[in-house]
Coordinates of C-alpha atoms in Angstrom, one line a residue:
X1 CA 3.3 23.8 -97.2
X2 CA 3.6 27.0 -95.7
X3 CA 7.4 26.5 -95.0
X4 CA 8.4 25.0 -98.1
X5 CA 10.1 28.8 -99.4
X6 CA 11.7 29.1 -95.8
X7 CA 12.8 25.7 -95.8
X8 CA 14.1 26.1 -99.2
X9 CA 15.3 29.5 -98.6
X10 CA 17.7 28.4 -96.3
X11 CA 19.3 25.5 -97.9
X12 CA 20.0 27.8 -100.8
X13 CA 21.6 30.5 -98.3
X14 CA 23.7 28.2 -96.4
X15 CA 26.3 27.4 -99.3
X16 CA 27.0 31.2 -100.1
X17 CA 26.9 32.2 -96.1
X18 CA 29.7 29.4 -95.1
X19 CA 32.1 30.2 -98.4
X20 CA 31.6 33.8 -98.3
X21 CA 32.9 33.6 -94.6
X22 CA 35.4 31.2 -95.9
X23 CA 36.5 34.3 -98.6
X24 CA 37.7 36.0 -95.5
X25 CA 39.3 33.1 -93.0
X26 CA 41.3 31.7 -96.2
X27 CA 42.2 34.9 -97.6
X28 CA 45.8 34.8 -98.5
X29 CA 44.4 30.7 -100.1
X30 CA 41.9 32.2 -101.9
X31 CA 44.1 35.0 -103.2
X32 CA 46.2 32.7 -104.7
X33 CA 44.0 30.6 -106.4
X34 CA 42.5 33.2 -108.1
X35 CA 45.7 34.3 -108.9
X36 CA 46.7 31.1 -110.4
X37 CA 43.9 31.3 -112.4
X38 CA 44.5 34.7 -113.7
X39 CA 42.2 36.8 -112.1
X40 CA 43.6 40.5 -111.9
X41 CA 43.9 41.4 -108.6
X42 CA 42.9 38.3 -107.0
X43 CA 43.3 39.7 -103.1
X44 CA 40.7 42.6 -104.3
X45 CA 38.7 39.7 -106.6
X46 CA 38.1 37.4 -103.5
X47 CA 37.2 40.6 -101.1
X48 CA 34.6 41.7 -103.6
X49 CA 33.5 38.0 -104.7
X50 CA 33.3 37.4 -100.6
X51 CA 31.1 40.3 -99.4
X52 CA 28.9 39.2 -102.9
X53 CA 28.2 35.6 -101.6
X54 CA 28.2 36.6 -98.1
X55 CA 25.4 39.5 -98.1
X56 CA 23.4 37.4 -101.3
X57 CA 23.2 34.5 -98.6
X58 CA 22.2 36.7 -96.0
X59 CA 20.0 38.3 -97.8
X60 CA 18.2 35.2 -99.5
X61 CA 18.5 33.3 -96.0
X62 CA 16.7 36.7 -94.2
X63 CA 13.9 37.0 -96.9
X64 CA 15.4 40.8 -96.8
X65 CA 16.1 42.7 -99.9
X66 CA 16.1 39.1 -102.4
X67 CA 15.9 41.2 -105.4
X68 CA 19.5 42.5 -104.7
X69 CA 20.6 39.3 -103.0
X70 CA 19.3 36.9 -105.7
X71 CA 21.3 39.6 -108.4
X72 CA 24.2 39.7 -106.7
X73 CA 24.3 36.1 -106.2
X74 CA 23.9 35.0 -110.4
X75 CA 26.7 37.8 -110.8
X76 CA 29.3 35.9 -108.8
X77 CA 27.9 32.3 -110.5
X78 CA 27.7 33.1 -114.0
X79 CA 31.0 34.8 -114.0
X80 CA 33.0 32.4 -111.1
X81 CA 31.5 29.5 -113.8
X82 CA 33.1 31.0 -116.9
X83 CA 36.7 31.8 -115.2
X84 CA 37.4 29.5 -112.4
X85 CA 35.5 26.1 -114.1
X86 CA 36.5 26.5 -117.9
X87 CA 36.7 23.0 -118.0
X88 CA 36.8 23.1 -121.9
X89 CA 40.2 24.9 -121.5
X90 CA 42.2 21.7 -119.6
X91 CA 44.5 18.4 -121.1
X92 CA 43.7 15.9 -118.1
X93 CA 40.1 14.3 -118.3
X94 CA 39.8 14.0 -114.8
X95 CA 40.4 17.5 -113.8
X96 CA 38.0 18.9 -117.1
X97 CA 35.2 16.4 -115.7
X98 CA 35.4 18.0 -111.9
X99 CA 35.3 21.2 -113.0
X100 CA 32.5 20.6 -115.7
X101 CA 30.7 19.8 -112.5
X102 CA 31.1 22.7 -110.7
X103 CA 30.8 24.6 -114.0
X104 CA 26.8 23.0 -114.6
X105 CA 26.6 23.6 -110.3
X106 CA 27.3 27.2 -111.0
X107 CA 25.0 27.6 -113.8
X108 CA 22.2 25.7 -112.0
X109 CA 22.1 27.6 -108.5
X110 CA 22.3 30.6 -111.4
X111 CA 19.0 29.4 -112.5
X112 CA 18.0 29.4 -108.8
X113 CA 19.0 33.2 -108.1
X114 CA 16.7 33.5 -111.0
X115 CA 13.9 32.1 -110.0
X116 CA 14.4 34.2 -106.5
X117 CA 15.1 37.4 -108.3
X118 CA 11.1 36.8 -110.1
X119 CA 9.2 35.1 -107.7
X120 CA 10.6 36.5 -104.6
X121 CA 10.9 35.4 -101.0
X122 CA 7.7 33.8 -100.6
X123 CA 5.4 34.4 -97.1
X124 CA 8.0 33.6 -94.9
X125 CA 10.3 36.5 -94.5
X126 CA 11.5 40.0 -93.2
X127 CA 10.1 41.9 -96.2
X128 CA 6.6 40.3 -95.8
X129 CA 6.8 41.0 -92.1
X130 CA 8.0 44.3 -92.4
X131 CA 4.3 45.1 -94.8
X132 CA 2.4 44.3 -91.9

């Protein structure tokens, strides 16, 4: 049981450390869609949005710092679920129903970054190695 937080740890991390490398190799995509979606500044938006998910990840998947990482990480979900998923806001079903999903998926992993930010990393990690 003793690498349940690790274990879980790192299946959290791995979706914000692959897209928030993905922020930087699609760029000029990203910037667009963000655009489209009326983001000011969208190049500047996915930069920011990028190093958030990418250092959160690291920092959640590292067990280093989770208080920041977990915080910066429910920034980026609670606000990427309100602008980029509004599904309440669209005229085809189909489209409002796949982004309802990823609007509930935003708010859920929210939760998550939640539950890291107050129980913290668990016994598994560099913080707790780094008080021995």
């Amino acid at each position: 049981m003793q690498y349940v937080p690790l274990i879980g740890r790192i299946l959290y991390a791995l979706i914000f450390v692959f897209f928030g490398i993905g922020h930087f190799t699609n760029l000029n995509q990203m910037s667009q869609y963000a655009g489209a979606m009326g983001v000011p500044a969208p190049t500047l938006a996915v930069i920011v949005t990028g190093l958030m998910i990418l250092l959160g990840g690291l920092s959640v998947l590292l067990g280093y710092k989770v208080k920041i990482g977990s915080l910066l990480l429910f920034v980026f979900l609670v606000f990427t679920a309100f602008i980029m998923h509004a599904f309440w806001g669209l005229d085809d079903p189909m489209q409002a129903q796949a982004q309802m999903a990823h609007f509930l998926k935003n708010l859920s992993l929210a939760g998550a970054a939640l539950l890291l930010f107050y129980f913290g990393t668990g016994p598994m990690s560099l913080e707790k190695s780094s008080e021995n």
